[in-house]
Amino acid sequence: MKAWLNGRLLDSPRDPAVNVLDHGIVVGDGVFETVAVVDGRPFALTRHLERLMRSAEGLGIGRPDLDLVRTGVAATCEGQDMPFGRIRITVTSGEGPLGSPRGDGPQTVIVVTEPAERAASVSSIVTVPWVRNERGALAGLKTTSYAENALMVEYARARGGSEAVMANTRGELCEGTGSNIMYAIDGQLVTPTLESGCLAGVTRALAIEWLGAELDVVERDAPIEVLQEADEVILLGTTRNVQAIERVDDREVPAPGPLARAAQEIWARAQAQQIDP
Ligand SMILES: Cc1ncc(COP(=O)(O)O)c(C=O)c1O
């Protein structure tokens, strides 16, 4: 693992380094990205940096210096043997007071990169009794205020799932804590619209493009109960890629079913051809 902070590689990634008054720590006032490393190189880095910019602007913490972030990404990838890995980029509003109002910055920029195991191609999900607020101030932004997600994924893990999936306030299927969802019904692959309040996932966008070229893929909202009748269920996310789901709560689902298998093949083929699509 290598860690980089505000332009400097840390001697040891666990060295104390961030100011205790950082508003990212005090109230979660920051944005982040998780980028996969494939064969030693960051996958879809440009799309992730564009979303980092959109999240920072949406949160109102100002525009991050993306050239600086790229420097951190390169510095933390260099010299690590990584067939697969994970890069975590965090940008906070910087030092602030011990309450919600912000200070004057400057921003704190952190990049941490580590080798990782590839996710299993099949997994299970648990639906949770809490909702994503599609009208909330942070809807659609990838912020470090993710404690809600941490709680939900622990709820899912306690029930044998690797991911928690939630509805929005309208009761529509929305997303997982770190993934978007797709399901098959009547031969069609369906994923919730961005109006559902889900994050505009990089994997989701690429899946709509890549799978959509060969399969019937649509964006459509439906009540979360659709998961009880779906023929197949798939999670989409940076660390999971295209993951088939074999159990939704107590319901067994064929996995990988024919559409999930086709989706995984199309994904693997396309991903092998381009590192920054
Ligand atoms: C809430 C949420 N939804 C969806 C995703 C999937 O997005 P991506 O495919 O860009 O990883 C993430 C990413 O971690 C997320 O945090």
PDB file of C-alpha atoms and ligand atoms in Angstrom:
ATOM      1  CA  MET A   1       0.000   0.000   0.000  1.00  0.00           C
ATOM      2  CA  LYS A   2       1.169   3.538  -0.775  1.00  0.00           C
ATOM      3  CA  ALA A   3      -0.317   6.792   0.512  1.00  0.00           C
ATOM      4  CA  TRP A   4       0.118  10.331  -0.788  1.00  0.00           C
ATOM      5  CA  LEU A   5      -1.070  13.539   0.850  1.00  0.00           C
ATOM      6  CA  ASN A   6      -1.127  17.061  -0.637  1.00  0.00           C
ATOM      7  CA  GLY A   7       1.698  16.402  -3.100  1.00  0.00           C
ATOM      8  CA  ARG A   8       3.901  14.158  -0.977  1.00  0.00           C
ATOM      9  CA  LEU A   9       4.277  10.402  -0.719  1.00  0.00           C
ATOM     10  CA  LEU A  10       4.109   9.312   2.940  1.00  0.00           C
ATOM     11  CA  ASP A  11       7.033   7.250   4.249  1.00  0.00           C
ATOM     12  CA  SER A  12       4.534   4.761   5.654  1.00  0.00           C
ATOM     13  CA  PRO A  13       0.848   4.730   4.675  1.00  0.00           C
ATOM     14  CA  ARG A  14      -0.229   4.500   8.310  1.00  0.00           C
ATOM     15  CA  ASP A  15       1.805   7.501   9.468  1.00  0.00           C
ATOM     16  CA  PRO A  16      -0.336  10.150  11.182  1.00  0.00           C
ATOM     17  CA  ALA A  17      -0.760  12.771   8.487  1.00  0.00           C
ATOM     18  CA  VAL A  18      -4.137  14.521   8.365  1.00  0.00           C
ATOM     19  CA  ASN A  19      -4.889  17.547  10.530  1.00  0.00           C
ATOM     20  CA  VAL A  20      -7.359  16.653  13.312  1.00  0.00           C
ATOM     21  CA  LEU A  21      -9.331  19.789  12.400  1.00  0.00           C
ATOM     22  CA  ASP A  22      -9.860  18.608   8.829  1.00  0.00           C
ATOM     23  CA  HIS A  23     -13.533  19.164   8.037  1.00  0.00           C
ATOM     24  CA  GLY A  24     -13.573  15.828   6.242  1.00  0.00           C
ATOM     25  CA  ILE A  25     -12.981  14.173   9.602  1.00  0.00           C
ATOM     26  CA  VAL A  26     -15.037  16.566  11.707  1.00  0.00           C
ATOM     27  CA  VAL A  27     -18.253  16.353   9.647  1.00  0.00           C
ATOM     28  CA  GLY A  28     -17.530  14.235   6.553  1.00  0.00           C
ATOM     29  CA  ASP A  29     -17.181  17.337   4.353  1.00  0.00           C
ATOM     30  CA  GLY A  30     -15.428  15.816   1.382  1.00  0.00           C
ATOM     31  CA  VAL A  31     -15.761  13.806  -1.807  1.00  0.00           C
ATOM     32  CA  PHE A  32     -14.078  10.665  -3.011  1.00  0.00           C
ATOM     33  CA  GLU A  33     -13.547   8.162  -5.777  1.00  0.00           C
ATOM     34  CA  THR A  34     -12.584   4.514  -5.834  1.00  0.00           C
ATOM     35  CA  VAL A  35     -10.755   3.572  -9.016  1.00  0.00           C
ATOM     36  CA  ALA A  36      -9.817   0.015  -9.981  1.00  0.00           C
ATOM     37  CA  VAL A  37      -6.257  -0.839 -10.976  1.00  0.00           C
ATOM     38  CA  VAL A  38      -6.140  -3.349 -13.831  1.00  0.00           C
ATOM     39  CA  ASP A  39      -2.738  -4.727 -14.792  1.00  0.00           C
ATOM     40  CA  GLY A  40      -1.025  -1.940 -12.904  1.00  0.00           C
ATOM     41  CA  ARG A  41      -2.992   0.903 -14.517  1.00  0.00           C
ATOM     42  CA  PRO A  42      -5.996   2.896 -13.313  1.00  0.00           C
ATOM     43  CA  PHE A  43      -9.199   1.910 -15.124  1.00  0.00           C
ATOM     44  CA  ALA A  44     -11.505   4.682 -16.415  1.00  0.00           C
ATOM     45  CA  LEU A  45      -9.550   7.327 -14.507  1.00  0.00           C
ATOM     46  CA  THR A  46     -10.843  10.211 -16.631  1.00  0.00           C
ATOM     47  CA  ARG A  47     -14.478   9.335 -15.894  1.00  0.00           C
ATOM     48  CA  HIS A  48     -13.715   9.023 -12.183  1.00  0.00           C
ATOM     49  CA  LEU A  49     -11.946  12.406 -12.127  1.00  0.00           C
ATOM     50  CA  GLU A  50     -14.873  14.003 -13.945  1.00  0.00           C
ATOM     51  CA  ARG A  51     -17.215  12.649 -11.289  1.00  0.00           C
ATOM     52  CA  LEU A  52     -14.857  13.800  -8.513  1.00  0.00           C
ATOM     53  CA  MET A  53     -15.124  17.284 -10.010  1.00  0.00           C
ATOM     54  CA  ARG A  54     -18.940  17.086 -10.224  1.00  0.00           C
ATOM     55  CA  SER A  55     -19.177  15.849  -6.622  1.00  0.00           C
ATOM     56  CA  ALA A  56     -16.876  18.626  -5.343  1.00  0.00           C
ATOM     57  CA  GLU A  57     -18.816  21.282  -7.233  1.00  0.00           C
ATOM     58  CA  GLY A  58     -22.116  19.821  -6.044  1.00  0.00           C
ATOM     59  CA  LEU A  59     -20.890  19.839  -2.444  1.00  0.00           C
ATOM     60  CA  GLY A  60     -19.641  23.421  -2.920  1.00  0.00           C
ATOM     61  CA  ILE A  61     -16.060  22.781  -1.773  1.00  0.00           C
ATOM     62  CA  GLY A  62     -14.480  24.174  -4.948  1.00  0.00           C
ATOM     63  CA  ARG A  63     -12.766  22.536  -7.878  1.00  0.00           C
ATOM     64  CA  PRO A  64     -10.028  20.018  -7.049  1.00  0.00           C
ATOM     65  CA  ASP A  65      -6.734  20.301  -8.940  1.00  0.00           C
ATOM     66  CA  LEU A  66      -7.100  17.211 -11.139  1.00  0.00           C
ATOM     67  CA  ASP A  67      -3.493  17.404 -12.384  1.00  0.00           C
ATOM     68  CA  LEU A  68      -2.380  17.182  -8.760  1.00  0.00           C
ATOM     69  CA  VAL A  69      -4.700  14.210  -8.205  1.00  0.00           C
ATOM     70  CA  ARG A  70      -3.247  12.487 -11.286  1.00  0.00           C
ATOM     71  CA  THR A  71       0.235  13.033  -9.845  1.00  0.00           C
ATOM     72  CA  GLY A  72      -0.876  11.292  -6.648  1.00  0.00           C
ATOM     73  CA  VAL A  73      -2.392   8.414  -8.589  1.00  0.00           C
ATOM     74  CA  ALA A  74       0.824   7.901 -10.576  1.00  0.00           C
ATOM     75  CA  ALA A  75       3.031   8.183  -7.472  1.00  0.00           C
ATOM     76  CA  THR A  76       1.019   5.612  -5.515  1.00  0.00           C
ATOM     77  CA  CYS A  77       0.757   3.118  -8.395  1.00  0.00           C
ATOM     78  CA  GLU A  78       4.441   3.253  -9.259  1.00  0.00           C
ATOM     79  CA  GLY A  79       6.509   0.330  -8.063  1.00  0.00           C
ATOM     80  CA  GLN A  80       3.588  -1.742  -6.782  1.00  0.00           C
ATOM     81  CA  ASP A  81       2.929  -5.161  -8.292  1.00  0.00           C
ATOM     82  CA  MET A  82      -0.779  -4.924  -8.986  1.00  0.00           C
ATOM     83  CA  PRO A  83      -2.597  -7.250 -11.379  1.00  0.00           C
ATOM     84  CA  PHE A  84      -5.657  -5.822  -9.638  1.00  0.00           C
ATOM     85  CA  GLY A  85      -5.912  -3.066  -7.074  1.00  0.00           C
ATOM     86  CA  ARG A  86      -7.834  -0.178  -5.688  1.00  0.00           C
ATOM     87  CA  ILE A  87      -7.092   3.544  -5.653  1.00  0.00           C
ATOM     88  CA  ARG A  88      -8.933   5.707  -3.178  1.00  0.00           C
ATOM     89  CA  ILE A  89      -8.938   9.452  -3.914  1.00  0.00           C
ATOM     90  CA  THR A  90     -10.295  11.755  -1.218  1.00  0.00           C
ATOM     91  CA  VAL A  91     -10.656  15.540  -1.398  1.00  0.00           C
ATOM     92  CA  THR A  92     -11.975  17.419   1.620  1.00  0.00           C
ATOM     93  CA  SER A  93     -12.715  21.100   2.224  1.00  0.00           C
ATOM     94  CA  GLY A  94      -9.603  21.199   4.452  1.00  0.00           C
ATOM     95  CA  GLU A  95      -9.210  22.611   7.948  1.00  0.00           C
ATOM     96  CA  GLY A  96     -12.370  23.991   9.471  1.00  0.00           C
ATOM     97  CA  PRO A  97     -14.111  24.770  12.764  1.00  0.00           C
ATOM     98  CA  LEU A  98     -15.450  22.054  15.081  1.00  0.00           C
ATOM     99  CA  GLY A  99     -18.949  22.336  13.650  1.00  0.00           C
ATOM    100  CA  SER A 100     -20.770  22.300  10.345  1.00  0.00           C
ATOM    101  CA  PRO A 101     -19.767  25.744   8.949  1.00  0.00           C
ATOM    102  CA  ARG A 102     -16.685  25.485   6.708  1.00  0.00           C
ATOM    103  CA  GLY A 103     -13.259  27.047   7.039  1.00  0.00           C
ATOM    104  CA  ASP A 104     -11.292  28.623   4.204  1.00  0.00           C
ATOM    105  CA  GLY A 105      -9.383  25.527   3.126  1.00  0.00           C
ATOM    106  CA  PRO A 106      -7.086  24.832   1.349  1.00  0.00           C
ATOM    107  CA  GLN A 107      -8.439  21.440   0.305  1.00  0.00           C
ATOM    108  CA  THR A 108      -6.883  18.251   1.593  1.00  0.00           C
ATOM    109  CA  VAL A 109      -6.047  15.801  -1.203  1.00  0.00           C
ATOM    110  CA  ILE A 110      -5.330  12.162  -0.346  1.00  0.00           C
ATOM    111  CA  VAL A 111      -4.552   9.215  -2.626  1.00  0.00           C
ATOM    112  CA  VAL A 112      -4.087   5.692  -1.280  1.00  0.00           C
ATOM    113  CA  THR A 113      -3.409   2.703  -3.551  1.00  0.00           C
ATOM    114  CA  GLU A 114      -3.262  -0.955  -2.612  1.00  0.00           C
ATOM    115  CA  PRO A 115      -3.268  -4.322  -4.373  1.00  0.00           C
ATOM    116  CA  ALA A 116      -6.618  -6.096  -3.999  1.00  0.00           C
ATOM    117  CA  GLU A 117      -8.322  -9.385  -4.726  1.00  0.00           C
ATOM    118  CA  ARG A 118     -10.772  -9.435  -7.612  1.00  0.00           C
ATOM    119  CA  ALA A 119     -14.375  -9.642  -6.406  1.00  0.00           C
ATOM    120  CA  ALA A 120     -16.215 -12.953  -6.691  1.00  0.00           C
ATOM    121  CA  SER A 121     -18.278 -13.219  -9.862  1.00  0.00           C
ATOM    122  CA  VAL A 122     -21.338 -14.280  -7.830  1.00  0.00           C
ATOM    123  CA  SER A 123     -22.633 -12.848  -4.535  1.00  0.00           C
ATOM    124  CA  SER A 124     -25.739 -12.173  -2.404  1.00  0.00           C
ATOM    125  CA  ILE A 125     -27.620  -9.012  -1.442  1.00  0.00           C
ATOM    126  CA  VAL A 126     -29.914  -7.958   1.369  1.00  0.00           C
ATOM    127  CA  THR A 127     -32.580  -5.270   1.037  1.00  0.00           C
ATOM    128  CA  VAL A 128     -32.541  -2.838   3.948  1.00  0.00           C
ATOM    129  CA  PRO A 129     -35.350  -1.060   5.808  1.00  0.00           C
ATOM    130  CA  TRP A 130     -33.804   2.375   5.180  1.00  0.00           C
ATOM    131  CA  VAL A 131     -34.132   4.552   2.091  1.00  0.00           C
ATOM    132  CA  ARG A 132     -31.956   6.715  -0.147  1.00  0.00           C
ATOM    133  CA  ASN A 133     -33.323  10.259  -0.169  1.00  0.00           C
ATOM    134  CA  GLU A 134     -33.425  11.163  -3.847  1.00  0.00           C
ATOM    135  CA  ARG A 135     -34.277  14.761  -2.822  1.00  0.00           C
ATOM    136  CA  GLY A 136     -31.495  15.041  -0.213  1.00  0.00           C
ATOM    137  CA  ALA A 137     -28.759  17.668  -0.457  1.00  0.00           C
ATOM    138  CA  LEU A 138     -26.153  14.973  -1.206  1.00  0.00           C
ATOM    139  CA  ALA A 139     -28.187  12.926  -3.722  1.00  0.00           C
ATOM    140  CA  GLY A 140     -26.015  11.876  -6.644  1.00  0.00           C
ATOM    141  CA  LEU A 141     -22.781  13.098  -5.002  1.00  0.00           C
ATOM    142  CA  LYS A 142     -20.018  10.748  -3.913  1.00  0.00           C
ATOM    143  CA  THR A 143     -19.217  12.301  -0.558  1.00  0.00           C
ATOM    144  CA  THR A 144     -17.288  11.038   2.435  1.00  0.00           C
ATOM    145  CA  SER A 145     -20.527  11.284   4.454  1.00  0.00           C
ATOM    146  CA  TYR A 146     -21.002   7.543   3.959  1.00  0.00           C
ATOM    147  CA  ALA A 147     -21.654   6.380   7.539  1.00  0.00           C
ATOM    148  CA  GLU A 148     -25.215   5.534   6.481  1.00  0.00           C
ATOM    149  CA  ASN A 149     -23.754   3.162   3.898  1.00  0.00           C
ATOM    150  CA  ALA A 150     -21.391   1.635   6.465  1.00  0.00           C
ATOM    151  CA  LEU A 151     -24.341   0.898   8.749  1.00  0.00           C
ATOM    152  CA  MET A 152     -26.398  -0.584   5.914  1.00  0.00           C
ATOM    153  CA  VAL A 153     -23.648  -2.854   4.640  1.00  0.00           C
ATOM    154  CA  GLU A 154     -23.064  -4.174   8.161  1.00  0.00           C
ATOM    155  CA  TYR A 155     -26.804  -4.950   8.348  1.00  0.00           C
ATOM    156  CA  ALA A 156     -26.472  -6.898   5.088  1.00  0.00           C
ATOM    157  CA  ARG A 157     -23.333  -8.738   6.196  1.00  0.00           C
ATOM    158  CA  ALA A 158     -25.001  -9.813   9.432  1.00  0.00           C
ATOM    159  CA  ARG A 159     -27.654 -11.463   7.219  1.00  0.00           C
ATOM    160  CA  GLY A 160     -25.225 -13.202   4.885  1.00  0.00           C
ATOM    161  CA  GLY A 161     -25.129 -10.644   2.049  1.00  0.00           C
ATOM    162  CA  SER A 162     -22.111  -8.764   0.708  1.00  0.00           C
ATOM    163  CA  GLU A 163     -24.106  -5.679  -0.246  1.00  0.00           C
ATOM    164  CA  ALA A 164     -27.138  -3.775   1.024  1.00  0.00           C
ATOM    165  CA  VAL A 165     -29.680  -2.615  -1.548  1.00  0.00           C
ATOM    166  CA  MET A 166     -32.178   0.116  -0.830  1.00  0.00           C
ATOM    167  CA  ALA A 167     -35.268   1.829  -2.178  1.00  0.00           C
ATOM    168  CA  ASN A 168     -35.683   5.606  -2.456  1.00  0.00           C
ATOM    169  CA  THR A 169     -38.345   7.594  -0.563  1.00  0.00           C
ATOM    170  CA  ARG A 170     -40.887   6.695  -3.272  1.00  0.00           C
ATOM    171  CA  GLY A 171     -40.316   2.982  -2.662  1.00  0.00           C
ATOM    172  CA  GLU A 172     -38.517   2.531  -5.986  1.00  0.00           C
ATOM    173  CA  LEU A 173     -35.460   0.324  -6.352  1.00  0.00           C
ATOM    174  CA  CYS A 174     -32.437   2.641  -6.094  1.00  0.00           C
ATOM    175  CA  GLU A 175     -28.912   1.205  -5.572  1.00  0.00           C
ATOM    176  CA  GLY A 176     -26.477  -0.566  -3.274  1.00  0.00           C
ATOM    177  CA  THR A 177     -24.154   1.174  -0.812  1.00  0.00           C
ATOM    178  CA  GLY A 178     -21.269   0.972  -3.283  1.00  0.00           C
ATOM    179  CA  SER A 179     -22.890  -0.376  -6.412  1.00  0.00           C
ATOM    180  CA  ASN A 180     -25.663   0.157  -8.923  1.00  0.00           C
ATOM    181  CA  ILE A 181     -28.210  -2.544  -9.599  1.00  0.00           C
ATOM    182  CA  MET A 182     -29.535  -4.151 -12.756  1.00  0.00           C
ATOM    183  CA  TYR A 183     -32.007  -6.985 -13.156  1.00  0.00           C
ATOM    184  CA  ALA A 184     -33.410  -9.136 -15.929  1.00  0.00           C
ATOM    185  CA  ILE A 185     -37.091  -9.399 -16.583  1.00  0.00           C
ATOM    186  CA  ASP A 186     -38.700 -10.808 -19.741  1.00  0.00           C
ATOM    187  CA  GLY A 187     -35.342 -10.936 -21.496  1.00  0.00           C
ATOM    188  CA  GLN A 188     -34.579  -7.280 -20.841  1.00  0.00           C
ATOM    189  CA  LEU A 189     -31.881  -5.841 -18.556  1.00  0.00           C
ATOM    190  CA  VAL A 190     -33.274  -2.973 -16.480  1.00  0.00           C
ATOM    191  CA  THR A 191     -31.440  -0.481 -14.271  1.00  0.00           C
ATOM    192  CA  PRO A 192     -32.985   2.382 -12.237  1.00  0.00           C
ATOM    193  CA  THR A 193     -32.821   5.880 -13.760  1.00  0.00           C
ATOM    194  CA  LEU A 194     -30.612   8.584 -12.227  1.00  0.00           C
ATOM    195  CA  GLU A 195     -33.860  10.248 -11.042  1.00  0.00           C
ATOM    196  CA  SER A 196     -34.126   7.362  -8.551  1.00  0.00           C
ATOM    197  CA  GLY A 197     -31.371   9.110  -6.578  1.00  0.00           C
ATOM    198  CA  CYS A 198     -28.704   6.517  -7.321  1.00  0.00           C
ATOM    199  CA  LEU A 199     -25.122   7.529  -7.975  1.00  0.00           C
ATOM    200  CA  ALA A 200     -24.188   7.920 -11.634  1.00  0.00           C
ATOM    201  CA  GLY A 201     -21.883   4.897 -11.479  1.00  0.00           C
ATOM    202  CA  VAL A 202     -18.985   4.685 -13.913  1.00  0.00           C
ATOM    203  CA  THR A 203     -19.627   0.937 -14.245  1.00  0.00           C
ATOM    204  CA  ARG A 204     -23.341   1.595 -14.789  1.00  0.00           C
ATOM    205  CA  ALA A 205     -22.654   4.082 -17.590  1.00  0.00           C
ATOM    206  CA  LEU A 206     -20.174   1.767 -19.306  1.00  0.00           C
ATOM    207  CA  ALA A 207     -22.521  -1.213 -18.867  1.00  0.00           C
ATOM    208  CA  ILE A 208     -25.403   0.681 -20.483  1.00  0.00           C
ATOM    209  CA  GLU A 209     -23.098   1.494 -23.407  1.00  0.00           C
ATOM    210  CA  TRP A 210     -21.247  -1.821 -23.763  1.00  0.00           C
ATOM    211  CA  LEU A 211     -24.024  -4.287 -22.890  1.00  0.00           C
ATOM    212  CA  GLY A 212     -26.570  -2.136 -24.689  1.00  0.00           C
ATOM    213  CA  ALA A 213     -24.709  -2.674 -27.973  1.00  0.00           C
ATOM    214  CA  GLU A 214     -25.530  -6.399 -27.852  1.00  0.00           C
ATOM    215  CA  LEU A 215     -28.379  -6.867 -25.351  1.00  0.00           C
ATOM    216  CA  ASP A 216     -31.686  -5.153 -24.607  1.00  0.00           C
ATOM    217  CA  VAL A 217     -30.773  -2.693 -21.810  1.00  0.00           C
ATOM    218  CA  VAL A 218     -33.124   0.008 -20.476  1.00  0.00           C
ATOM    219  CA  GLU A 219     -33.198   2.573 -17.665  1.00  0.00           C
ATOM    220  CA  ARG A 220     -36.534   2.376 -15.860  1.00  0.00           C
ATOM    221  CA  ASP A 221     -37.794   2.821 -12.324  1.00  0.00           C
ATOM    222  CA  ALA A 222     -39.908   0.207 -10.546  1.00  0.00           C
ATOM    223  CA  PRO A 223     -40.944  -0.616  -6.973  1.00  0.00           C
ATOM    224  CA  ILE A 224     -38.177  -2.375  -5.009  1.00  0.00           C
ATOM    225  CA  GLU A 225     -40.428  -5.459  -4.887  1.00  0.00           C
ATOM    226  CA  VAL A 226     -39.436  -6.069  -8.516  1.00  0.00           C
ATOM    227  CA  LEU A 227     -36.435  -7.907  -7.043  1.00  0.00           C
ATOM    228  CA  GLN A 228     -38.826 -10.609  -5.862  1.00  0.00           C
ATOM    229  CA  GLU A 229     -39.845 -11.418  -9.432  1.00  0.00           C
ATOM    230  CA  ALA A 230     -36.691 -10.614 -11.416  1.00  0.00           C
ATOM    231  CA  ASP A 231     -35.279 -13.526 -13.439  1.00  0.00           C
ATOM    232  CA  GLU A 232     -31.700 -12.421 -12.716  1.00  0.00           C
ATOM    233  CA  VAL A 233     -30.027  -9.750 -10.602  1.00  0.00           C
ATOM    234  CA  ILE A 234     -26.670  -8.052 -11.230  1.00  0.00           C
ATOM    235  CA  LEU A 235     -24.580  -5.551  -9.271  1.00  0.00           C
ATOM    236  CA  LEU A 236     -22.427  -3.007 -11.108  1.00  0.00           C
ATOM    237  CA  GLY A 237     -19.513  -1.254  -9.429  1.00  0.00           C
ATOM    238  CA  THR A 238     -15.836  -0.420  -9.652  1.00  0.00           C
ATOM    239  CA  THR A 239     -14.629  -3.228  -7.413  1.00  0.00           C
ATOM    240  CA  ARG A 240     -17.334  -5.750  -8.407  1.00  0.00           C
ATOM    241  CA  ASN A 241     -17.485  -5.029 -12.147  1.00  0.00           C
ATOM    242  CA  VAL A 242     -20.520  -7.065 -13.300  1.00  0.00           C
ATOM    243  CA  GLN A 243     -21.472  -9.390 -10.468  1.00  0.00           C
ATOM    244  CA  ALA A 244     -24.273 -11.955 -10.662  1.00  0.00           C
ATOM    245  CA  ILE A 245     -26.503 -12.220  -7.572  1.00  0.00           C
ATOM    246  CA  GLU A 246     -27.607 -15.648  -6.392  1.00  0.00           C
ATOM    247  CA  ARG A 247     -29.703 -14.601  -3.398  1.00  0.00           C
ATOM    248  CA  VAL A 248     -31.884 -11.571  -2.662  1.00  0.00           C
ATOM    249  CA  ASP A 249     -32.846 -11.765   1.014  1.00  0.00           C
ATOM    250  CA  ASP A 250     -34.317 -15.293   1.297  1.00  0.00           C
ATOM    251  CA  ARG A 251     -34.970 -15.702  -2.411  1.00  0.00           C
ATOM    252  CA  GLU A 252     -32.627 -17.829  -4.543  1.00  0.00           C
ATOM    253  CA  VAL A 253     -31.975 -16.447  -8.025  1.00  0.00           C
ATOM    254  CA  PRO A 254     -30.173 -18.328 -10.825  1.00  0.00           C
ATOM    255  CA  ALA A 255     -26.619 -16.928 -11.002  1.00  0.00           C
ATOM    256  CA  PRO A 256     -25.018 -16.420 -13.299  1.00  0.00           C
ATOM    257  CA  GLY A 257     -28.124 -16.707 -15.454  1.00  0.00           C
ATOM    258  CA  PRO A 258     -27.840 -16.408 -19.238  1.00  0.00           C
ATOM    259  CA  LEU A 259     -28.013 -12.602 -19.334  1.00  0.00           C
ATOM    260  CA  ALA A 260     -25.566 -12.117 -16.459  1.00  0.00           C
ATOM    261  CA  ARG A 261     -23.158 -14.505 -18.126  1.00  0.00           C
ATOM    262  CA  ALA A 262     -23.451 -12.649 -21.432  1.00  0.00           C
ATOM    263  CA  ALA A 263     -23.036  -9.327 -19.605  1.00  0.00           C
ATOM    264  CA  GLN A 264     -19.884 -10.561 -17.846  1.00  0.00           C
ATOM    265  CA  GLU A 265     -18.388 -11.741 -21.129  1.00  0.00           C
ATOM    266  CA  ILE A 266     -19.145  -8.481 -22.921  1.00  0.00           C
ATOM    267  CA  TRP A 267     -17.722  -6.518 -20.006  1.00  0.00           C
ATOM    268  CA  ALA A 268     -14.506  -8.529 -19.825  1.00  0.00           C
ATOM    269  CA  ARG A 269     -13.967  -8.232 -23.569  1.00  0.00           C
ATOM    270  CA  ALA A 270     -14.537  -4.468 -23.641  1.00  0.00           C
ATOM    271  CA  GLN A 271     -12.509  -3.809 -20.493  1.00  0.00           C
ATOM    272  CA  ALA A 272      -9.526  -5.696 -21.884  1.00  0.00           C
ATOM    273  CA  GLN A 273      -9.497  -3.378 -24.915  1.00  0.00           C
ATOM    274  CA  GLN A 274      -9.461   0.034 -23.251  1.00  0.00           C
ATOM    275  CA  ILE A 275      -7.948   1.256 -20.019  1.00  0.00           C
ATOM    276  CA  ASP A 276      -9.549   4.718 -20.016  1.00  0.00           C
ATOM    277  CA  PRO A 277     -12.857   4.402 -21.871  1.00  0.00           C
TER     278      PRO A 277
HETATM  279  C1  LIG B   1     -23.583   4.798  -3.584  1.00  0.00           C
HETATM  280  C2  LIG B   1     -22.886   4.217  -4.757  1.00  0.00           C
HETATM  281  N1  LIG B   1     -23.605   3.768  -5.795  1.00  0.00           N
HETATM  282  C3  LIG B   1     -23.014   3.222  -6.876  1.00  0.00           C
HETATM  283  C4  LIG B   1     -21.640   3.068  -6.961  1.00  0.00           C
HETATM  284  C5  LIG B   1     -21.011   2.434  -8.172  1.00  0.00           C
HETATM  285  O1  LIG B   1     -20.284   3.387  -8.896  1.00  0.00           O
HETATM  286  P1  LIG B   1     -18.979   3.011  -9.741  1.00  0.00           P
HETATM  287  O2  LIG B   1     -19.414   2.073 -10.797  1.00  0.00           O
HETATM  288  O3  LIG B   1     -18.540   4.320 -10.300  1.00  0.00           O
HETATM  289  O4  LIG B   1     -18.021   2.407  -8.812  1.00  0.00           O
HETATM  290  C6  LIG B   1     -20.849   3.544  -5.911  1.00  0.00           C
HETATM  291  C7  LIG B   1     -19.389   3.412  -5.969  1.00  0.00           C
HETATM  292  O5  LIG B   1     -18.735   3.065  -5.037  1.00  0.00           O
HETATM  293  C8  LIG B   1     -21.485   4.136  -4.794  1.00  0.00           C
HETATM  294  O6  LIG B   1     -20.750   4.605  -3.766  1.00  0.00           O
END
